[in-house]
mmCIF file with all atom_site columns, C-alpha atoms in Angstrom:
data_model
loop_
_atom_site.group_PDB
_atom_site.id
_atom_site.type_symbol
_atom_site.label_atom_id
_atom_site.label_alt_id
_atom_site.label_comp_id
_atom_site.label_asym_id
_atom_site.label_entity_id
_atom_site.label_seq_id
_atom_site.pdbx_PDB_ins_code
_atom_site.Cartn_x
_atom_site.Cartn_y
_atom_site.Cartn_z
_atom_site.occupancy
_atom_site.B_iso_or_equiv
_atom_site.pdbx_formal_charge
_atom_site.auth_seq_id
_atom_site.auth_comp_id
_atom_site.auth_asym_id
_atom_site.auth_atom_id
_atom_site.pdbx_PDB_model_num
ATOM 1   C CA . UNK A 1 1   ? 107.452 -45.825 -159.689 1.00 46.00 ? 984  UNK A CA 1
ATOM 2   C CA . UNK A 1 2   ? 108.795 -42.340 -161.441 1.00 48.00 ? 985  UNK A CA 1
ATOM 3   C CA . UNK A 1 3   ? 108.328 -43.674 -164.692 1.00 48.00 ? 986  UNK A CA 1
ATOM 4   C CA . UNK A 1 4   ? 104.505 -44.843 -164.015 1.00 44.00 ? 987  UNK A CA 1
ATOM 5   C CA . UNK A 1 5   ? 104.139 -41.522 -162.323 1.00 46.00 ? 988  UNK A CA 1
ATOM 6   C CA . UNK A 1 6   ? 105.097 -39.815 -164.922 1.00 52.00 ? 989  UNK A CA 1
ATOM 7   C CA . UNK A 1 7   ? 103.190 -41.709 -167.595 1.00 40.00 ? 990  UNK A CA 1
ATOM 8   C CA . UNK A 1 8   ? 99.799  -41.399 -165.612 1.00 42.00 ? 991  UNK A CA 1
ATOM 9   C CA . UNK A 1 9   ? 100.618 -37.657 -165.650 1.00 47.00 ? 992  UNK A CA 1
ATOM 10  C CA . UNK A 1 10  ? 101.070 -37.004 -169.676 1.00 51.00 ? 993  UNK A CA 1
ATOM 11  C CA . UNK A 1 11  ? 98.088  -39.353 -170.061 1.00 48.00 ? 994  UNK A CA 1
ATOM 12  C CA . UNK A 1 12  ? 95.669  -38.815 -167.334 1.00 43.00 ? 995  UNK A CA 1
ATOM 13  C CA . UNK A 1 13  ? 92.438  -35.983 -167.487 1.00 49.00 ? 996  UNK A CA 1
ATOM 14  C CA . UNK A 1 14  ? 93.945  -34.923 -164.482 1.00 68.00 ? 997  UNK A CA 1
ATOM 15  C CA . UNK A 1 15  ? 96.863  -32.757 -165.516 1.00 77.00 ? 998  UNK A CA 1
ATOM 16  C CA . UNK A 1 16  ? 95.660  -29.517 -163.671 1.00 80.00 ? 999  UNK A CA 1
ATOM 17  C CA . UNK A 1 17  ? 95.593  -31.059 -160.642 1.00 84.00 ? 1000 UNK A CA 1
ATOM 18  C CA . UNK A 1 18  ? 99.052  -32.559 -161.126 1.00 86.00 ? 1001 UNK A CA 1
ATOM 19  C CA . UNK A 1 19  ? 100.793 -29.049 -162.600 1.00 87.00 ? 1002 UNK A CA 1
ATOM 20  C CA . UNK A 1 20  ? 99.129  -27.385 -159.411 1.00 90.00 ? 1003 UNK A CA 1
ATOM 21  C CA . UNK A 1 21  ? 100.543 -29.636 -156.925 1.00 93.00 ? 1004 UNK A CA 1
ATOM 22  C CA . UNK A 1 22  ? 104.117 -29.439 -158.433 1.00 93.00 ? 1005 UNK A CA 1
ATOM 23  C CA . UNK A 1 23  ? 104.035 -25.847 -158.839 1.00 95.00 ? 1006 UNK A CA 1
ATOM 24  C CA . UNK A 1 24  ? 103.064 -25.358 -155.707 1.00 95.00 ? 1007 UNK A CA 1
ATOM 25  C CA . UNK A 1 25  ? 105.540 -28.254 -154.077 1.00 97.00 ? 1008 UNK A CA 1
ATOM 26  C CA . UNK A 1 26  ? 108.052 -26.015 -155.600 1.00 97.00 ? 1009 UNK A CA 1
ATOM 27  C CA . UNK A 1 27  ? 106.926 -22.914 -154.646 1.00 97.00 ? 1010 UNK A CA 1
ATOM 28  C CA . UNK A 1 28  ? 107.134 -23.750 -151.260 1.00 97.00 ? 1011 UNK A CA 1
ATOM 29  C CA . UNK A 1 29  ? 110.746 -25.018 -151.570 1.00 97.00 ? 1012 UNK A CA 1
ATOM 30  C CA . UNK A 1 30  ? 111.582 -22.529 -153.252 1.00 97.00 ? 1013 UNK A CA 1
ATOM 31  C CA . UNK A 1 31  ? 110.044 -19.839 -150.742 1.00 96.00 ? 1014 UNK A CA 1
ATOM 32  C CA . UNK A 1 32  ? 111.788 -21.614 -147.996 1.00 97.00 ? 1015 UNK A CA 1
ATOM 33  C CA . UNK A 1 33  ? 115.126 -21.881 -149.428 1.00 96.00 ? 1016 UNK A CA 1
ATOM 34  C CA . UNK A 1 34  ? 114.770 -17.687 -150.425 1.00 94.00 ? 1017 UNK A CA 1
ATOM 35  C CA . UNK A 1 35  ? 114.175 -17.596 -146.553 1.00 92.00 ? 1018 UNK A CA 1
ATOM 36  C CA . UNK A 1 36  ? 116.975 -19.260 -145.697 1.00 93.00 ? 1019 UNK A CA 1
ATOM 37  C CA . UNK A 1 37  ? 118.989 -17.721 -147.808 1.00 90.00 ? 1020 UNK A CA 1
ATOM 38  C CA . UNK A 1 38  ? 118.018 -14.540 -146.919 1.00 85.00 ? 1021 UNK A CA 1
ATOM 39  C CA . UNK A 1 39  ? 118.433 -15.378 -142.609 1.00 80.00 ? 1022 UNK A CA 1
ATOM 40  C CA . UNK A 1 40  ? 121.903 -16.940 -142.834 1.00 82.00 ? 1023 UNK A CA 1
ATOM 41  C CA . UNK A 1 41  ? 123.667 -14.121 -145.123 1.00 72.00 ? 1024 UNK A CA 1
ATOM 42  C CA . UNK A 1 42  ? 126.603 -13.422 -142.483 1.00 61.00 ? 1025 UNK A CA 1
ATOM 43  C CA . UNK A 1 43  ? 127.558 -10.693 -143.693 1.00 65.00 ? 1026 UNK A CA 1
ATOM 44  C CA . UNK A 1 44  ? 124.897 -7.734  -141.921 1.00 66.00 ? 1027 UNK A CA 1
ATOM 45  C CA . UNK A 1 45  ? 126.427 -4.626  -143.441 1.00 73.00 ? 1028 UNK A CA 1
ATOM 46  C CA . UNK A 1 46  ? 125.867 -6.516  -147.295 1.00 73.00 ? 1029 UNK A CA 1
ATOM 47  C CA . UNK A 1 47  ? 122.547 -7.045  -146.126 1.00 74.00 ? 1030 UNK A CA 1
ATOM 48  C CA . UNK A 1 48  ? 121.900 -3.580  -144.240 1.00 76.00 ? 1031 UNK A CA 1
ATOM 49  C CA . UNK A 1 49  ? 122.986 -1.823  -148.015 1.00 78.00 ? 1032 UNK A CA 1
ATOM 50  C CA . UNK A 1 50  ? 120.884 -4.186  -149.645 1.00 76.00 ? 1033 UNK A CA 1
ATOM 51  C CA . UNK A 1 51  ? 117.853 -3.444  -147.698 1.00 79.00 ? 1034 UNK A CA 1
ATOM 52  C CA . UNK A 1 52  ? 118.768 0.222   -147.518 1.00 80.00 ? 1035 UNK A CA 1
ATOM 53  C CA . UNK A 1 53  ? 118.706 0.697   -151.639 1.00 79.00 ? 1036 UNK A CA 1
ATOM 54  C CA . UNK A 1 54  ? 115.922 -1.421  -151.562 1.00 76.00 ? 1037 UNK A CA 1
ATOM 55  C CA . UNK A 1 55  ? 114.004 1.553   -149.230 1.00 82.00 ? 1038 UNK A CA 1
ATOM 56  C CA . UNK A 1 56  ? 115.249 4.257   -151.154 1.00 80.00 ? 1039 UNK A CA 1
ATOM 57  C CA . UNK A 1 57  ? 113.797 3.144   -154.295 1.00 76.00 ? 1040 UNK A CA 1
ATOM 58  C CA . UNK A 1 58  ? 110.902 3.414   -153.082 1.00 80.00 ? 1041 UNK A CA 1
ATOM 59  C CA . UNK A 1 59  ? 110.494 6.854   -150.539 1.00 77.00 ? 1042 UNK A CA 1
ATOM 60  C CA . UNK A 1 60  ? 110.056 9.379   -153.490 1.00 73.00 ? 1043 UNK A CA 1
ATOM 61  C CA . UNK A 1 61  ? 106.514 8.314   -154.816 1.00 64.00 ? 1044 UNK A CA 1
ATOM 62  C CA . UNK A 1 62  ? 106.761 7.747   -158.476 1.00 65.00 ? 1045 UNK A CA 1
ATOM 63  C CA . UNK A 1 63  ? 104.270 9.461   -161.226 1.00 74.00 ? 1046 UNK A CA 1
ATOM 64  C CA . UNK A 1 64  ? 101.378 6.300   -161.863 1.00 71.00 ? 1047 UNK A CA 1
ATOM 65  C CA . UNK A 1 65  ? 102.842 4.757   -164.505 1.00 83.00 ? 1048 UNK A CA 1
ATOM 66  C CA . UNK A 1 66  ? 100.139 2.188   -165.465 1.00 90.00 ? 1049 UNK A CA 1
ATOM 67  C CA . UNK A 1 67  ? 102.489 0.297   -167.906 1.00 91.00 ? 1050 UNK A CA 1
ATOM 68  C CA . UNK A 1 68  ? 105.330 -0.262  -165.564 1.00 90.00 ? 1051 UNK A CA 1
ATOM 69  C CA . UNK A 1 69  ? 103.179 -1.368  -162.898 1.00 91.00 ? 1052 UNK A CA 1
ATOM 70  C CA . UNK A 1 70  ? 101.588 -4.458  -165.589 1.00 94.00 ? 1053 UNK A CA 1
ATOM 71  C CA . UNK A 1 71  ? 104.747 -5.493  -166.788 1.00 93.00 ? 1054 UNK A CA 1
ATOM 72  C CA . UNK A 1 72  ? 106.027 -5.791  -162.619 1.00 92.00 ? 1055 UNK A CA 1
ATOM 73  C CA . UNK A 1 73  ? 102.611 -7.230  -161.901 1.00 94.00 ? 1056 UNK A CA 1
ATOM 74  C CA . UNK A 1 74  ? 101.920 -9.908  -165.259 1.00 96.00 ? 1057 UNK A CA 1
ATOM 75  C CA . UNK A 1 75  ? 105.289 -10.856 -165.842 1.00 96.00 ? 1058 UNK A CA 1
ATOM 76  C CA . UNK A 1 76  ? 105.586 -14.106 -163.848 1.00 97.00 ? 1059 UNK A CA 1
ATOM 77  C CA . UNK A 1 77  ? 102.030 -15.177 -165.400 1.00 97.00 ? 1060 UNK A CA 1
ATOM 78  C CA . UNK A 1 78  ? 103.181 -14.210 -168.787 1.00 97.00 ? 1061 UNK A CA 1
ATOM 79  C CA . UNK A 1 79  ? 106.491 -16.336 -168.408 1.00 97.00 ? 1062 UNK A CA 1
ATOM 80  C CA . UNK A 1 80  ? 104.104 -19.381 -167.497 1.00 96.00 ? 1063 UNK A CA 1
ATOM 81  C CA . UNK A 1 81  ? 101.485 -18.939 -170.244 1.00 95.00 ? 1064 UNK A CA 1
ATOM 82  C CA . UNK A 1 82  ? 104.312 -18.779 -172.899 1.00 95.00 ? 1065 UNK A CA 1
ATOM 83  C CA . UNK A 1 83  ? 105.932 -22.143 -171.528 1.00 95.00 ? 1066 UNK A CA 1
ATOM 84  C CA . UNK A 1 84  ? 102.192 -23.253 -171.772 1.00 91.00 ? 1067 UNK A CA 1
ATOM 85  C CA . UNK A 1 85  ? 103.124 -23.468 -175.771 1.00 89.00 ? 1068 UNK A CA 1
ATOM 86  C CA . UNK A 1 86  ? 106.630 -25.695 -175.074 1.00 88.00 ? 1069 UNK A CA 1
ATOM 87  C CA . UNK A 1 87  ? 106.849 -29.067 -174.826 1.00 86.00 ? 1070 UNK A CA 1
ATOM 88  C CA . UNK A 1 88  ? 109.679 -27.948 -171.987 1.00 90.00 ? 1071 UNK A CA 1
ATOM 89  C CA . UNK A 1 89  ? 106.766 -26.920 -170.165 1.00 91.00 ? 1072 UNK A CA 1
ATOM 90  C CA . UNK A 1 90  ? 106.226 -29.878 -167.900 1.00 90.00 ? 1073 UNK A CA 1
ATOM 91  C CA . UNK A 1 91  ? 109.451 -29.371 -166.489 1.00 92.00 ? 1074 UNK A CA 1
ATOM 92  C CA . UNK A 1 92  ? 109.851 -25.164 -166.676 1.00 96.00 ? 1075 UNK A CA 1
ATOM 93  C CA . UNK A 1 93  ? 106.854 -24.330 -165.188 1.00 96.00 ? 1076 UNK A CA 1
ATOM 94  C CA . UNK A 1 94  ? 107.372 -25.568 -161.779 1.00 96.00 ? 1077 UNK A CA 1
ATOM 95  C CA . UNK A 1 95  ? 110.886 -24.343 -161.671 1.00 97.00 ? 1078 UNK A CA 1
ATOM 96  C CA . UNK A 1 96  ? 109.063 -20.990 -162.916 1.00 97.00 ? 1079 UNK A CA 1
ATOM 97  C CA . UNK A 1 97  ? 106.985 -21.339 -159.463 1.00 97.00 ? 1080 UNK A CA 1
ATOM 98  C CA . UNK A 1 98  ? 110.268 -22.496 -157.446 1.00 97.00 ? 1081 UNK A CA 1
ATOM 99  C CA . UNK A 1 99  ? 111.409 -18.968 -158.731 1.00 97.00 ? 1082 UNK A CA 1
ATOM 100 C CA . UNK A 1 100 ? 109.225 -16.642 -157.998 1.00 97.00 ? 1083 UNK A CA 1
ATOM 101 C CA . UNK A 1 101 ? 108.614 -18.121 -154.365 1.00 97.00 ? 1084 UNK A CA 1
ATOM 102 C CA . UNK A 1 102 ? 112.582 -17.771 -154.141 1.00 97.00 ? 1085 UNK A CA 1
ATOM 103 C CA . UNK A 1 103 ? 112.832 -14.384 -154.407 1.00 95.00 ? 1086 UNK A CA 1
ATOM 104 C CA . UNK A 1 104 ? 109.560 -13.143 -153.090 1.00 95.00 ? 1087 UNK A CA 1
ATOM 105 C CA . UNK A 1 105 ? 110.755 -14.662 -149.697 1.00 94.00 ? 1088 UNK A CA 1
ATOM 106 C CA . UNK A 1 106 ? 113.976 -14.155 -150.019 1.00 92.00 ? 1089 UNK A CA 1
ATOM 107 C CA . UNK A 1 107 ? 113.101 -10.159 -150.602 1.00 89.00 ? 1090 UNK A CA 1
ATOM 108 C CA . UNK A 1 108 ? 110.574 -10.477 -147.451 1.00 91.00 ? 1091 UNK A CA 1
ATOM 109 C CA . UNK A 1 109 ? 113.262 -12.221 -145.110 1.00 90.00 ? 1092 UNK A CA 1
ATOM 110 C CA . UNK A 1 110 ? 115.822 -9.650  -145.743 1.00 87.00 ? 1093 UNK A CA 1
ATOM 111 C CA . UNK A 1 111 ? 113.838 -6.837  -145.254 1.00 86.00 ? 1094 UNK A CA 1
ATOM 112 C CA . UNK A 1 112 ? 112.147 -8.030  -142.258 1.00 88.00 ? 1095 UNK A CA 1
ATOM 113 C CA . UNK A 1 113 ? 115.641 -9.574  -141.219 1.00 85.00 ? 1096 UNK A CA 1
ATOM 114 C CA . UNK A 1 114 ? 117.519 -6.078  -141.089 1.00 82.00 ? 1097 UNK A CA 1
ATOM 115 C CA . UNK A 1 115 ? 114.384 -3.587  -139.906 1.00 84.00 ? 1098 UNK A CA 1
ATOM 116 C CA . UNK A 1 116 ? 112.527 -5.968  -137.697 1.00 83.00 ? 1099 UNK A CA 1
ATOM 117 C CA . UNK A 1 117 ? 108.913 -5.114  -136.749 1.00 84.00 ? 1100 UNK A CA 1
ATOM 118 C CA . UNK A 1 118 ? 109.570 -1.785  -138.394 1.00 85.00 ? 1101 UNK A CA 1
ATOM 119 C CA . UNK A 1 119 ? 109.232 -3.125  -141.751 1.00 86.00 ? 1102 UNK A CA 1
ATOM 120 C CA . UNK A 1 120 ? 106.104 -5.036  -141.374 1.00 89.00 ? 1103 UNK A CA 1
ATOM 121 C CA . UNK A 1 121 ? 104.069 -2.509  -142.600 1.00 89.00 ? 1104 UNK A CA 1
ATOM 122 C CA . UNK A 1 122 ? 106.041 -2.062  -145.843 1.00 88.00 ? 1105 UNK A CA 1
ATOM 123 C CA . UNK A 1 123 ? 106.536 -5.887  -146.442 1.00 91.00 ? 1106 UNK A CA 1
ATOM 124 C CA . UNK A 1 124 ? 102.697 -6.098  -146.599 1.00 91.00 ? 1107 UNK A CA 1
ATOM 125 C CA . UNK A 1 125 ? 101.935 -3.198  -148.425 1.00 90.00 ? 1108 UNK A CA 1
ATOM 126 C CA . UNK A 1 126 ? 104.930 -4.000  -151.390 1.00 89.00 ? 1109 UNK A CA 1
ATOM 127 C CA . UNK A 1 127 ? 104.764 -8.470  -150.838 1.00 92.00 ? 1110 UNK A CA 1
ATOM 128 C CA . UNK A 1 128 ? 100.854 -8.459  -149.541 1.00 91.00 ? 1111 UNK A CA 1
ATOM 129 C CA . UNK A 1 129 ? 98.578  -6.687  -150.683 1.00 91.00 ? 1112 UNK A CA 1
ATOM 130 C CA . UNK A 1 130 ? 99.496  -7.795  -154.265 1.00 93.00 ? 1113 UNK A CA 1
ATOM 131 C CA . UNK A 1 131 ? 100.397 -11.334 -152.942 1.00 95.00 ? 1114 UNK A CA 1
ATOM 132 C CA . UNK A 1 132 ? 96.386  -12.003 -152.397 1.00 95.00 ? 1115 UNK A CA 1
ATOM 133 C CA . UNK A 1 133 ? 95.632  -11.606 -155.883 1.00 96.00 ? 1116 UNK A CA 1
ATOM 134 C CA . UNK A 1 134 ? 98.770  -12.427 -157.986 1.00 97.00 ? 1117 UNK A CA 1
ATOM 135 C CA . UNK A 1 135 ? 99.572  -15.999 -156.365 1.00 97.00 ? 1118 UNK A CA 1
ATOM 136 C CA . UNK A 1 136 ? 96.537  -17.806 -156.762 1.00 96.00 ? 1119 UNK A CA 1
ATOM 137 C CA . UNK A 1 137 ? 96.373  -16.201 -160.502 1.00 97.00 ? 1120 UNK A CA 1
ATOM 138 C CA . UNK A 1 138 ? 99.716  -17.417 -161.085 1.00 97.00 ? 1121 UNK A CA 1
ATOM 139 C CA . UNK A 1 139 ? 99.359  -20.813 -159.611 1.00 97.00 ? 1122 UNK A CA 1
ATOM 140 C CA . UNK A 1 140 ? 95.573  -21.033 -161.858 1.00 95.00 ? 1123 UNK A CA 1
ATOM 141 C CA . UNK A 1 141 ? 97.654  -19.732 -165.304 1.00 96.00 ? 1124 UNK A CA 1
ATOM 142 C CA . UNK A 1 142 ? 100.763 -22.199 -164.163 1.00 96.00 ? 1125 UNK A CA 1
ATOM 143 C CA . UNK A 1 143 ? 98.315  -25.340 -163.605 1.00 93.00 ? 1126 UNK A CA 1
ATOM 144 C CA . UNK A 1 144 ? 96.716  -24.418 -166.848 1.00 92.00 ? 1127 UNK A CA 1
ATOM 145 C CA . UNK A 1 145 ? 99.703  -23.938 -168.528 1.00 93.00 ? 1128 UNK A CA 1
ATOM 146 C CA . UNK A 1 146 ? 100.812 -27.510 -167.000 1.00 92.00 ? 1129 UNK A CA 1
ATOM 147 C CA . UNK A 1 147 ? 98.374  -28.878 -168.774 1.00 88.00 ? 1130 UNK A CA 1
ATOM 148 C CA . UNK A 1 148 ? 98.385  -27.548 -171.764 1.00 88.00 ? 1131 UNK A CA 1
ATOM 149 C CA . UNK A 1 149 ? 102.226 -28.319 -172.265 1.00 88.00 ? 1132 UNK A CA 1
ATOM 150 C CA . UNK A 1 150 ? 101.254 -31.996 -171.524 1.00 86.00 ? 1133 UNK A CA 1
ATOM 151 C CA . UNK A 1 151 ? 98.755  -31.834 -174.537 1.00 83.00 ? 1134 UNK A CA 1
ATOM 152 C CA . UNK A 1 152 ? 101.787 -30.650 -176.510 1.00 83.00 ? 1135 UNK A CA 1
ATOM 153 C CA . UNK A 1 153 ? 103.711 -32.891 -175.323 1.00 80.00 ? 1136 UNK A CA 1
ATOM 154 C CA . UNK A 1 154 ? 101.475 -35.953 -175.776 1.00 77.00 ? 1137 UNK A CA 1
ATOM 155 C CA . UNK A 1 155 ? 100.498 -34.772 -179.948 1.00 75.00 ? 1138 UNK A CA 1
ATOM 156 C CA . UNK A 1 156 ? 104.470 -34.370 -179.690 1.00 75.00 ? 1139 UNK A CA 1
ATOM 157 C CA . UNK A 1 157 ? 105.198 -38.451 -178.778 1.00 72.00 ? 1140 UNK A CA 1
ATOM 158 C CA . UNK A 1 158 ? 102.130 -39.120 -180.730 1.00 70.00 ? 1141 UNK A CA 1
ATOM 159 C CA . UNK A 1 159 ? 103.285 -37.533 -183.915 1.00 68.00 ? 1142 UNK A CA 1
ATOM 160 C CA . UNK A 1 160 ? 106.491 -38.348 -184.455 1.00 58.00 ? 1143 UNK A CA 1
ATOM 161 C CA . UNK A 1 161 ? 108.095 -35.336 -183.648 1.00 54.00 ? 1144 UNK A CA 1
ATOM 162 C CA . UNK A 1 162 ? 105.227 -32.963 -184.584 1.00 56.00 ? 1145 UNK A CA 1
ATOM 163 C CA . UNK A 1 163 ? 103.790 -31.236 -182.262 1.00 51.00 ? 1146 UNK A CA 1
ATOM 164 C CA . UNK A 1 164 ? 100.456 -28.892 -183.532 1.00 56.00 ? 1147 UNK A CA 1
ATOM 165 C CA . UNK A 1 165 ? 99.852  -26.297 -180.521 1.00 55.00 ? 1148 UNK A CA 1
ATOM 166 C CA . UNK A 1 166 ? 96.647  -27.545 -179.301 1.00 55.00 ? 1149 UNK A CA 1
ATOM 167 C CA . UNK A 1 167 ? 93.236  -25.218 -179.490 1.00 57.00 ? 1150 UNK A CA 1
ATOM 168 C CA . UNK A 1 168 ? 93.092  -23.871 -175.836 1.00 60.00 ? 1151 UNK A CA 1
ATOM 169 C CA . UNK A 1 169 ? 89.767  -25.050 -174.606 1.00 63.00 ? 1152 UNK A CA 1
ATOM 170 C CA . UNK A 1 170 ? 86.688  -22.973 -173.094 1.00 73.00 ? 1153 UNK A CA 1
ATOM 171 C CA . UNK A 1 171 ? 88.026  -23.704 -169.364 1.00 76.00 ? 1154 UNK A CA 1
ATOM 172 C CA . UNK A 1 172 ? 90.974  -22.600 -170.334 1.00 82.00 ? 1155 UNK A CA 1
ATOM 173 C CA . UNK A 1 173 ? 89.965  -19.018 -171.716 1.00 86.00 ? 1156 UNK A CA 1
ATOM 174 C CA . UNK A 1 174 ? 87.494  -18.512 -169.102 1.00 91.00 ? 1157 UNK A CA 1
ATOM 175 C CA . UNK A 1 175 ? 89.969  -18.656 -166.195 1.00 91.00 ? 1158 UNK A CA 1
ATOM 176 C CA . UNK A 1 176 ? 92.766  -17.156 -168.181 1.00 91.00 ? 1159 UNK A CA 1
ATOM 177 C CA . UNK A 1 177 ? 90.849  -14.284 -169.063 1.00 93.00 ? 1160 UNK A CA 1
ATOM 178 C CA . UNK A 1 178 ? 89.483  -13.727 -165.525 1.00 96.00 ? 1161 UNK A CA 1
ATOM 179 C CA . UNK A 1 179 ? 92.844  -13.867 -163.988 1.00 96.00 ? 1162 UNK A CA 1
ATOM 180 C CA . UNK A 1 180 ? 94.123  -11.431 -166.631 1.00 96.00 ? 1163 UNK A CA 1
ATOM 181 C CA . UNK A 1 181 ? 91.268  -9.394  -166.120 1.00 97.00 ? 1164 UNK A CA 1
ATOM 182 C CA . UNK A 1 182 ? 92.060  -9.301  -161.887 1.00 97.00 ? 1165 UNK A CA 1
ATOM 183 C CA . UNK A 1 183 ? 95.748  -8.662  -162.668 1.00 97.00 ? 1166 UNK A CA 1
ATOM 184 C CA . UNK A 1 184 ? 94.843  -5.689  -165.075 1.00 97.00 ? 1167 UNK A CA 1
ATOM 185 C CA . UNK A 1 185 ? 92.632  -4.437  -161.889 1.00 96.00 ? 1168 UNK A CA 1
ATOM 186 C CA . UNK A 1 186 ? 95.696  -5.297  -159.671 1.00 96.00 ? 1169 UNK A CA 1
ATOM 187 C CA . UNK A 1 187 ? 98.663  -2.921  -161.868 1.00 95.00 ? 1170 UNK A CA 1
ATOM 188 C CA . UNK A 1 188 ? 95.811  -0.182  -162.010 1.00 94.00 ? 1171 UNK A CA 1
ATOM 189 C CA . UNK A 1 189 ? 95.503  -0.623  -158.261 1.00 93.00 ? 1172 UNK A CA 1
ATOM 190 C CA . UNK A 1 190 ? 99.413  -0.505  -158.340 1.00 91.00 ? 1173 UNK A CA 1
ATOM 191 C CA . UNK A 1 191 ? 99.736  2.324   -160.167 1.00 89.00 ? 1174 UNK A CA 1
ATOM 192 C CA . UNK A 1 192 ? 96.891  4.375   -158.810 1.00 88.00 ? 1175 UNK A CA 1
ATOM 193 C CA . UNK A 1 193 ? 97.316  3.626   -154.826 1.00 89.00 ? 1176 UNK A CA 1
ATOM 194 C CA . UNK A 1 194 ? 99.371  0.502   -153.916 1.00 87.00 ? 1177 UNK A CA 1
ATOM 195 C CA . UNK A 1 195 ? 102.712 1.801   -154.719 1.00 84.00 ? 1178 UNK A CA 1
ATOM 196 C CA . UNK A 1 196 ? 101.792 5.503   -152.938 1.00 86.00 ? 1179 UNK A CA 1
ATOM 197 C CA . UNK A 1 197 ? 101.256 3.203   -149.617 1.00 87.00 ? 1180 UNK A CA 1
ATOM 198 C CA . UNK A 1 198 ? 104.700 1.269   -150.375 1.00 86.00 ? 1181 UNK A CA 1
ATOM 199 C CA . UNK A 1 199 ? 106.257 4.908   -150.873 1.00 86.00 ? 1182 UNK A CA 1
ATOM 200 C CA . UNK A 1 200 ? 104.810 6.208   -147.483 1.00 85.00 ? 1183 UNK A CA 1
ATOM 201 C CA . UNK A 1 201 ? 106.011 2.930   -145.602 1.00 85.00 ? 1184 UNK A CA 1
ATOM 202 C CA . UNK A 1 202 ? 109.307 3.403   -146.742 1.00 84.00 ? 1185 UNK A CA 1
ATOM 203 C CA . UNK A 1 203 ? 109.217 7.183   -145.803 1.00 82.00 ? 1186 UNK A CA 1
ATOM 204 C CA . UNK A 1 204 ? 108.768 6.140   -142.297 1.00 82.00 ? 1187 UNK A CA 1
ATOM 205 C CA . UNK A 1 205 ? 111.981 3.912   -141.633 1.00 80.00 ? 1188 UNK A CA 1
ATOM 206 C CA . UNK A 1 206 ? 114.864 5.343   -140.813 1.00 75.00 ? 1189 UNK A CA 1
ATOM 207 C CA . UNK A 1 207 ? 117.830 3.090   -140.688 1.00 65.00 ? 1190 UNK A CA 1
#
């Protein structure tokens, strides 16, 4: 049943769908193992330090620094588009997306662990407010990406070892370049106003 699975994945038109349901099926395990990672970590002082340097980074608002702010904001995306080119990408990608939902929830649970409702309002202005435009962009660039490592991979098997990067299609460019073009509006956002609202939740938590 794998193996027809499997086969009906490199050679069906329906690879996008496919690379957004794994990537997303490991997203979510990934976000809920980060979770409860994060809520059965014993030991509360390791934690309360954790969280603690975590705040501190952030109370003394930093001079917009619009380059820092795309390289935090693109490089997930970046990482996904690049396996896009490997024919390791069927299988990289949605550990890519088991990842980044690790650690983003892991990061959420401890903080929200250790300050309680008093860190709601600087889990959603660090996690949330970029959360509603850089998830569905990365899970559009990981699907595409999916499927374009399939397309490698297939000219791969087909070849005999050779595997041409294939021409990235119209669709492809299209949504690549308007999910670029909403993270680029996202790290300005960052730069400009997001991370002053992170630096004045943090300001008000005392711990």
């Amino acid at each position: 049943m794998k193996k027809r699975f499997v086969v009906m994945a490199l050679d069906g038109a329906q690879s996008d769908f496919v690379g957004l349901i794994l990537c997303g099926l490991l997203f979510i395990g990934g976000s809920v193992a980060g979770s409860v990672a994060a809520g059965v970590l014993q030991d509360a002082e390791a934690l309360r330090g954790y969280v603690a340097a975590f705040l501190e980074g952030y109370k003394s608002p930093p001079p917009p620094d619009f380059l820092d702010a795309l390289i935090a904001t693109v490089k997930y995306h970046l990482a996904a588009v690049f396996l896009g080119f490997s024919v390791l990408g069927p299988l990289l990608i949605p550990l890519l997306a088991a990842v980044r939902g690790f650690f983003l929830c892991f990061s959420v649970t401890a903080v929200l662990r250790a300050l309680g409702a008093r860190g709601i309002g600087f889990t959603l202005s660090l996690f949330g407010i970029p959360a509603v435009v850089s998830i569905p962009c990365f899970f559009i660039l990981s699907s595409l990406a999916f499927s374009s490592s399939l397309a490698l991979l297939r000219a791969f098997r087909n070849q005999g070892g050779r595997a041409p990067v294939p021409p990235p299609g119209g669709r492809r460019l299209i949504w690549g370049g308007i999910c670029f073009a909403l993270l680029l509006a996202l790290a300005a956002a960052d730069a400009a106003l997001i991370s002053r609202l992170v630096s004045y939740a943090a300001s008000r938590i005392t711990l």
